[in-house]
Structures are given as C-alpha cells and as structure tokens.
C-alpha cells in the first residue's frame, strides 16, 4: 500500500500552480528590486499580512476538502489553530515546510519557508476553479508554474539559468553531466539553503564538492548570487577556490530497544512535539552518563554549519562552520536553570531518551533530520546522535571571513 510520503513524492512530479502576491514570475534581470522586497517581507515583523492570507487560504480550502498535514508528524483533519501555529512557526523561524495533502483529491499544497507563495500540485479542474477564487478573495494571484518543482529539481523556473550555466561551461571546454556518478568533480546546486541540505544528504556517499547558486532568499549555504554566476564559473574553471569540509551528524533511532535505519544531517537533528501541544521530558546522556533532564518544547542537536539555522532562532550560539563540535540547544525550556546551550566535543556520544509525560498518557514526539524524514518516538524510545563518518565538502570562492559572511547574509551587526 502506498504511504503518504510516497504519495507526496509522486505528487511533486505533477503540474504545479502558484498562489502568489505577484501576477507573474519575476525574471532575474527585470530591473526591479524583487529580492530586496522579498527579503523584507520574509523578515518584517508584520509580513504585510501575508501570514494571515496564507492561513486564511488553507482554512478556506479545509471547508471544501478533507486534508492531512505533515507538520511534526502526520495529522489527519488538523484544527484551524494548528494550521495557524504551523505557518507562524515557519515564517518566524525561517525554517520548515508545511505539506497539506488533499486526501480525496490526490492533490498537494506546499508552504515552504523561503517562498512567498503557496504551491499546489495536481489540482483537478474543479479544484483549480475553487482555489483561484479563494486566492483572489485573499488578494493573491493564481497562476500555473512554469515547470513542476520536484524533490530532485531546483527553483530554476523554466530551466533558463541551468541551461545558461551548461552552455557557458560547454563553451569553456567543460563537460557537464545531468547524472551524478564517480566521474563528476563538482556539483552546482541551484536553489536555496534547503536545496543545498537535500543535495548534501542525497549525494553524501559520492563525496563530491558542492557550490550553491542562490535562487532562494537568505542563501547562507548557497554562496553565489544570480548576478555573480559568470565570475563564479570562471573561478571554478581556473581552480580559484578552496574546499571546506563540514562535519555531519548521524542519528540512530532506537524504538522499543531496536535500532532502526541511521540518518545523516548537515544542519541539525531536532526532536520536537507531535500532536497536542505540551512539554516533552527528555533525559540527556553523554557518553553513557546522565547529563541532565529537560522539560522543553524540543531539543536541537546541531553542527557548526547548522548553528545559524534553527539553533540560532532558539537562542543558541553562532559557531564558525569549520569547527568540530556538537551543540545541544533546548527549545523553550520550562526551567530557569537548564535553558542554555551546551557545547560538546565532536566525538561525544549523545543519547536522548523520551521521558515520562503523565501517568496514563502517551508522550509521542518526532525526530527529524535537516527538517526531513521524521521518525516517531514514544516514551522510553531514544535516539543516539554521533558525529557521522561522512562529511559535506563545500566549494568556497569568497576570500571573506566567516564574520564577513555573517554581516552580508545574516545582517547580525
């Protein structure tokens, strides 16, 4: 029987429609200030009402259709409050994706943190008519996307940027491949930081250096901006670059005493609540010894690379990405004592056990890896987190320091 995740992956290959605040796709060289506006809207406290519009659209669609959402695990027939909290958390943290599956329609709505629109895959003609009217009622435009965006594809609209890069490299005598194999010397990833994370996980066994072209918003991992593509390609061809090795985490869920398939993460492994809103009790062990017991909304175990992601939003420290250490940061800890991040050695073995909630009540949480592949854990289950034997290699062109990058990308000072 097809699982919901298999169904989502199949739907992501289907035709895509967009509910957008702009009537048409903006071309990279249109002369406007799209990226300045998009960055402002994503970082504005009020978001100029976009959050409320997105929430209202999903709630209106729930009046017509039976939906299940993938948000901290699968929730069938979510409450309106749950939808609002999910959208608020995604926009507030600049992290995460909300998948809304139309159970009886074979359609999918996706809200991603670095997009200012809602993507709808495979809607029927009747559903298209309803969705277009709902989008209009909230002051948004309904339009067909130029091409479907699947898990393995990019945000490159109709592929013009991809084709430009291919043609430029071919003109310079380079060989471009569509498939990844052991003959590939480098990988150019088009998208945002989320695309870089997915590529790092998917192709980690190939040990191919990656460089990102930022087609998203923040683009902390994706170093090259659109207007810098040509000089960046020239630097790659002339071997004017450095390779940075970034440590990764390995997570092994242990469910009812049985170890399950290990997962890897470049940014972080996050354990957070699932279903009803309540605190989670965690027992944290380091190298077999009890470190502490937390009551919190979640726990983030982060690499230095991931220190500027969810860890930063939760109040954790920023760490130089080439460092070798592990950060442990509670999310909204319900205590005045254990509310700070702990920095551990790269070789430490961390066991996070799900503690008891209330007598007679089951405590269920999700462990996710770079925001994906959620694994359900219950009371008594645990996840063992170690430094992975795998690393992600990043191609760096800029001679600027880590602090320069923070200033330019994160605008922290």
PDB file of N, CA and C in Angstrom, residues 46-89:
ATOM      1  N   UNK A  46       5.579  42.161  10.653  1.00  0.00           N
ATOM      2  CA  UNK A  46       4.167  42.060  10.266  1.00  0.00           C
ATOM      3  C   UNK A  46       3.972  41.235   9.006  1.00  0.00           C
ATOM      4  N   UNK A  47       5.029  41.050   8.241  1.00  0.00           N
ATOM      5  CA  UNK A  47       4.954  40.306   6.981  1.00  0.00           C
ATOM      6  C   UNK A  47       3.867  40.870   6.065  1.00  0.00           C
ATOM      7  N   UNK A  48       3.505  42.126   6.273  1.00  0.00           N
ATOM      8  CA  UNK A  48       2.473  42.828   5.487  1.00  0.00           C
ATOM      9  C   UNK A  48       1.225  41.972   5.284  1.00  0.00           C
ATOM     10  N   UNK A  49       0.867  41.209   6.294  1.00  0.00           N
ATOM     11  CA  UNK A  49      -0.369  40.438   6.229  1.00  0.00           C
ATOM     12  C   UNK A  49      -0.275  39.134   5.474  1.00  0.00           C
ATOM     13  N   UNK A  50       0.898  38.763   4.951  1.00  0.00           N
ATOM     14  CA  UNK A  50       0.997  37.534   4.154  1.00  0.00           C
ATOM     15  C   UNK A  50       0.689  36.301   4.981  1.00  0.00           C
ATOM     16  N   UNK A  51       1.152  36.284   6.232  1.00  0.00           N
ATOM     17  CA  UNK A  51       0.873  35.121   7.092  1.00  0.00           C
ATOM     18  C   UNK A  51      -0.631  34.893   7.207  1.00  0.00           C
ATOM     19  N   UNK A  52      -1.365  35.958   7.469  1.00  0.00           N
ATOM     20  CA  UNK A  52      -2.816  35.830   7.631  1.00  0.00           C
ATOM     21  C   UNK A  52      -3.478  35.366   6.339  1.00  0.00           C
ATOM     22  N   UNK A  53      -2.958  35.835   5.221  1.00  0.00           N
ATOM     23  CA  UNK A  53      -3.530  35.414   3.935  1.00  0.00           C
ATOM     24  C   UNK A  53      -3.298  33.920   3.693  1.00  0.00           C
ATOM     25  N   UNK A  54      -2.062  33.461   3.950  1.00  0.00           N
ATOM     26  CA  UNK A  54      -1.769  32.042   3.742  1.00  0.00           C
ATOM     27  C   UNK A  54      -2.629  31.164   4.653  1.00  0.00           C
ATOM     28  N   UNK A  55      -2.739  31.568   5.912  1.00  0.00           N
ATOM     29  CA  UNK A  55      -3.557  30.803   6.856  1.00  0.00           C
ATOM     30  C   UNK A  55      -5.009  30.771   6.392  1.00  0.00           C
ATOM     31  N   UNK A  56      -5.537  31.928   5.991  1.00  0.00           N
ATOM     32  CA  UNK A  56      -6.938  32.006   5.574  1.00  0.00           C
ATOM     33  C   UNK A  56      -7.212  31.118   4.365  1.00  0.00           C
ATOM     34  N   UNK A  57      -6.275  31.083   3.420  1.00  0.00           N
ATOM     35  CA  UNK A  57      -6.468  30.251   2.223  1.00  0.00           C
ATOM     36  C   UNK A  57      -6.553  28.776   2.601  1.00  0.00           C
ATOM     37  N   UNK A  58      -5.646  28.326   3.444  1.00  0.00           N
ATOM     38  CA  UNK A  58      -5.662  26.912   3.832  1.00  0.00           C
ATOM     39  C   UNK A  58      -6.944  26.587   4.591  1.00  0.00           C
ATOM     40  N   UNK A  59      -7.349  27.482   5.496  1.00  0.00           N
ATOM     41  CA  UNK A  59      -8.578  27.235   6.265  1.00  0.00           C
ATOM     42  C   UNK A  59      -9.802  27.196   5.350  1.00  0.00           C
ATOM     43  N   UNK A  60      -9.861  28.100   4.361  1.00  0.00           N
ATOM     44  CA  UNK A  60     -10.990  28.076   3.431  1.00  0.00           C
ATOM     45  C   UNK A  60     -11.020  26.781   2.625  1.00  0.00           C
ATOM     46  N   UNK A  61      -9.839  26.299   2.218  1.00  0.00           N
ATOM     47  CA  UNK A  61      -9.787  25.033   1.478  1.00  0.00           C
ATOM     48  C   UNK A  61     -10.226  23.864   2.352  1.00  0.00           C
ATOM     49  N   UNK A  62      -9.931  23.952   3.663  1.00  0.00           N
ATOM     50  CA  UNK A  62     -10.369  22.894   4.579  1.00  0.00           C
ATOM     51  C   UNK A  62     -11.891  22.819   4.681  1.00  0.00           C
ATOM     52  N   UNK A  63     -12.583  23.900   4.326  1.00  0.00           N
ATOM     53  CA  UNK A  63     -14.054  23.858   4.312  1.00  0.00           C
ATOM     54  C   UNK A  63     -14.570  22.975   3.182  1.00  0.00           C
ATOM     55  N   UNK A  64     -13.768  22.816   2.132  1.00  0.00           N
ATOM     56  CA  UNK A  64     -14.177  22.036   0.964  1.00  0.00           C
ATOM     57  C   UNK A  64     -13.629  20.610   0.977  1.00  0.00           C
ATOM     58  N   UNK A  65     -12.431  20.443   1.563  1.00  0.00           N
ATOM     59  CA  UNK A  65     -11.721  19.184   1.367  1.00  0.00           C
ATOM     60  C   UNK A  65     -11.253  18.579   2.696  1.00  0.00           C
ATOM     61  N   UNK A  66     -11.180  17.271   2.700  1.00  0.00           N
ATOM     62  CA  UNK A  66     -10.570  16.515   3.807  1.00  0.00           C
ATOM     63  C   UNK A  66      -9.051  16.558   3.613  1.00  0.00           C
ATOM     64  N   UNK A  67      -8.331  17.092   4.598  1.00  0.00           N
ATOM     65  CA  UNK A  67      -6.879  17.217   4.448  1.00  0.00           C
ATOM     66  C   UNK A  67      -6.156  16.539   5.609  1.00  0.00           C
ATOM     67  N   UNK A  68      -4.921  16.136   5.323  1.00  0.00           N
ATOM     68  CA  UNK A  68      -3.950  15.714   6.337  1.00  0.00           C
ATOM     69  C   UNK A  68      -2.722  16.583   6.153  1.00  0.00           C
ATOM     70  N   UNK A  69      -2.077  16.945   7.244  1.00  0.00           N
ATOM     71  CA  UNK A  69      -0.883  17.778   7.134  1.00  0.00           C
ATOM     72  C   UNK A  69       0.328  17.032   7.685  1.00  0.00           C
ATOM     73  N   UNK A  70       1.469  17.309   7.076  1.00  0.00           N
ATOM     74  CA  UNK A  70       2.752  16.805   7.577  1.00  0.00           C
ATOM     75  C   UNK A  70       3.436  17.964   8.279  1.00  0.00           C
ATOM     76  N   UNK A  71       3.324  17.958   9.616  1.00  0.00           N
ATOM     77  CA  UNK A  71       3.909  19.012  10.441  1.00  0.00           C
ATOM     78  C   UNK A  71       4.180  18.398  11.803  1.00  0.00           C
ATOM     79  N   UNK A  72       5.439  18.130  12.094  1.00  0.00           N
ATOM     80  CA  UNK A  72       5.791  17.374  13.301  1.00  0.00           C
ATOM     81  C   UNK A  72       5.078  16.026  13.308  1.00  0.00           C
ATOM     82  N   UNK A  73       5.063  15.382  12.152  1.00  0.00           N
ATOM     83  CA  UNK A  73       4.346  14.124  12.001  1.00  0.00           C
ATOM     84  C   UNK A  73       3.044  14.346  11.255  1.00  0.00           C
ATOM     85  N   UNK A  74       2.376  13.255  10.896  1.00  0.00           N
ATOM     86  CA  UNK A  74       1.122  13.341  10.152  1.00  0.00           C
ATOM     87  C   UNK A  74      -0.036  13.622  11.099  1.00  0.00           C
ATOM     88  N   UNK A  75      -0.862  14.600  10.725  1.00  0.00           N
ATOM     89  CA  UNK A  75      -2.064  14.931  11.483  1.00  0.00           C
ATOM     90  C   UNK A  75      -3.245  14.924  10.519  1.00  0.00           C
ATOM     91  N   UNK A  76      -4.220  14.037  10.770  1.00  0.00           N
ATOM     92  CA  UNK A  76      -5.407  13.970   9.925  1.00  0.00           C
ATOM     93  C   UNK A  76      -6.452  14.945  10.461  1.00  0.00           C
ATOM     94  N   UNK A  77      -7.068  15.675   9.562  1.00  0.00           N
ATOM     95  CA  UNK A  77      -8.078  16.680   9.912  1.00  0.00           C
ATOM     96  C   UNK A  77      -7.562  17.626  10.999  1.00  0.00           C
ATOM     97  N   UNK A  78      -6.534  18.411  10.705  1.00  0.00           N
ATOM     98  CA  UNK A  78      -5.950  19.314  11.696  1.00  0.00           C
ATOM     99  C   UNK A  78      -6.924  20.410  12.102  1.00  0.00           C
ATOM    100  N   UNK A  79      -6.719  20.971  13.265  1.00  0.00           N
ATOM    101  CA  UNK A  79      -7.546  22.087  13.717  1.00  0.00           C
ATOM    102  C   UNK A  79      -7.076  23.380  13.057  1.00  0.00           C
ATOM    103  N   UNK A  80      -7.956  24.374  12.931  1.00  0.00           N
ATOM    104  CA  UNK A  80      -7.532  25.670  12.393  1.00  0.00           C
ATOM    105  C   UNK A  80      -6.374  26.273  13.181  1.00  0.00           C
ATOM    106  N   UNK A  81      -6.383  26.113  14.497  1.00  0.00           N
ATOM    107  CA  UNK A  81      -5.310  26.660  15.325  1.00  0.00           C
ATOM    108  C   UNK A  81      -3.973  26.011  14.978  1.00  0.00           C
ATOM    109  N   UNK A  82      -3.993  24.717  14.661  1.00  0.00           N
ATOM    110  CA  UNK A  82      -2.768  24.009  14.306  1.00  0.00           C
ATOM    111  C   UNK A  82      -2.179  24.556  13.004  1.00  0.00           C
ATOM    112  N   UNK A  83      -3.050  24.876  12.040  1.00  0.00           N
ATOM    113  CA  UNK A  83      -2.591  25.462  10.783  1.00  0.00           C
ATOM    114  C   UNK A  83      -1.930  26.810  11.039  1.00  0.00           C
ATOM    115  N   UNK A  84      -2.585  27.647  11.835  1.00  0.00           N
ATOM    116  CA  UNK A  84      -2.044  28.980  12.121  1.00  0.00           C
ATOM    117  C   UNK A  84      -0.695  28.883  12.825  1.00  0.00           C
ATOM    118  N   UNK A  85      -0.574  27.979  13.801  1.00  0.00           N
ATOM    119  CA  UNK A  85       0.680  27.834  14.536  1.00  0.00           C
ATOM    120  C   UNK A  85       1.791  27.339  13.626  1.00  0.00           C
ATOM    121  N   UNK A  86       1.470  26.431  12.701  1.00  0.00           N
ATOM    122  CA  UNK A  86       2.485  25.908  11.786  1.00  0.00           C
ATOM    123  C   UNK A  86       3.018  27.008  10.877  1.00  0.00           C
ATOM    124  N   UNK A  87       2.123  27.793  10.273  1.00  0.00           N
ATOM    125  CA  UNK A  87       2.547  28.868   9.371  1.00  0.00           C
ATOM    126  C   UNK A  87       3.335  29.934  10.136  1.00  0.00           C
ATOM    127  N   UNK A  88       2.858  30.275  11.349  1.00  0.00           N
ATOM    128  CA  UNK A  88       3.574  31.267  12.157  1.00  0.00           C
ATOM    129  C   UNK A  88       4.974  30.792  12.511  1.00  0.00           C
ATOM    130  N   UNK A  89       5.102  29.518  12.872  1.00  0.00           N
ATOM    131  CA  UNK A  89       6.412  28.994  13.249  1.00  0.00           C
ATOM    132  C   UNK A  89       7.356  28.956  12.058  1.00  0.00           C
TER     133      UNK A  89
END
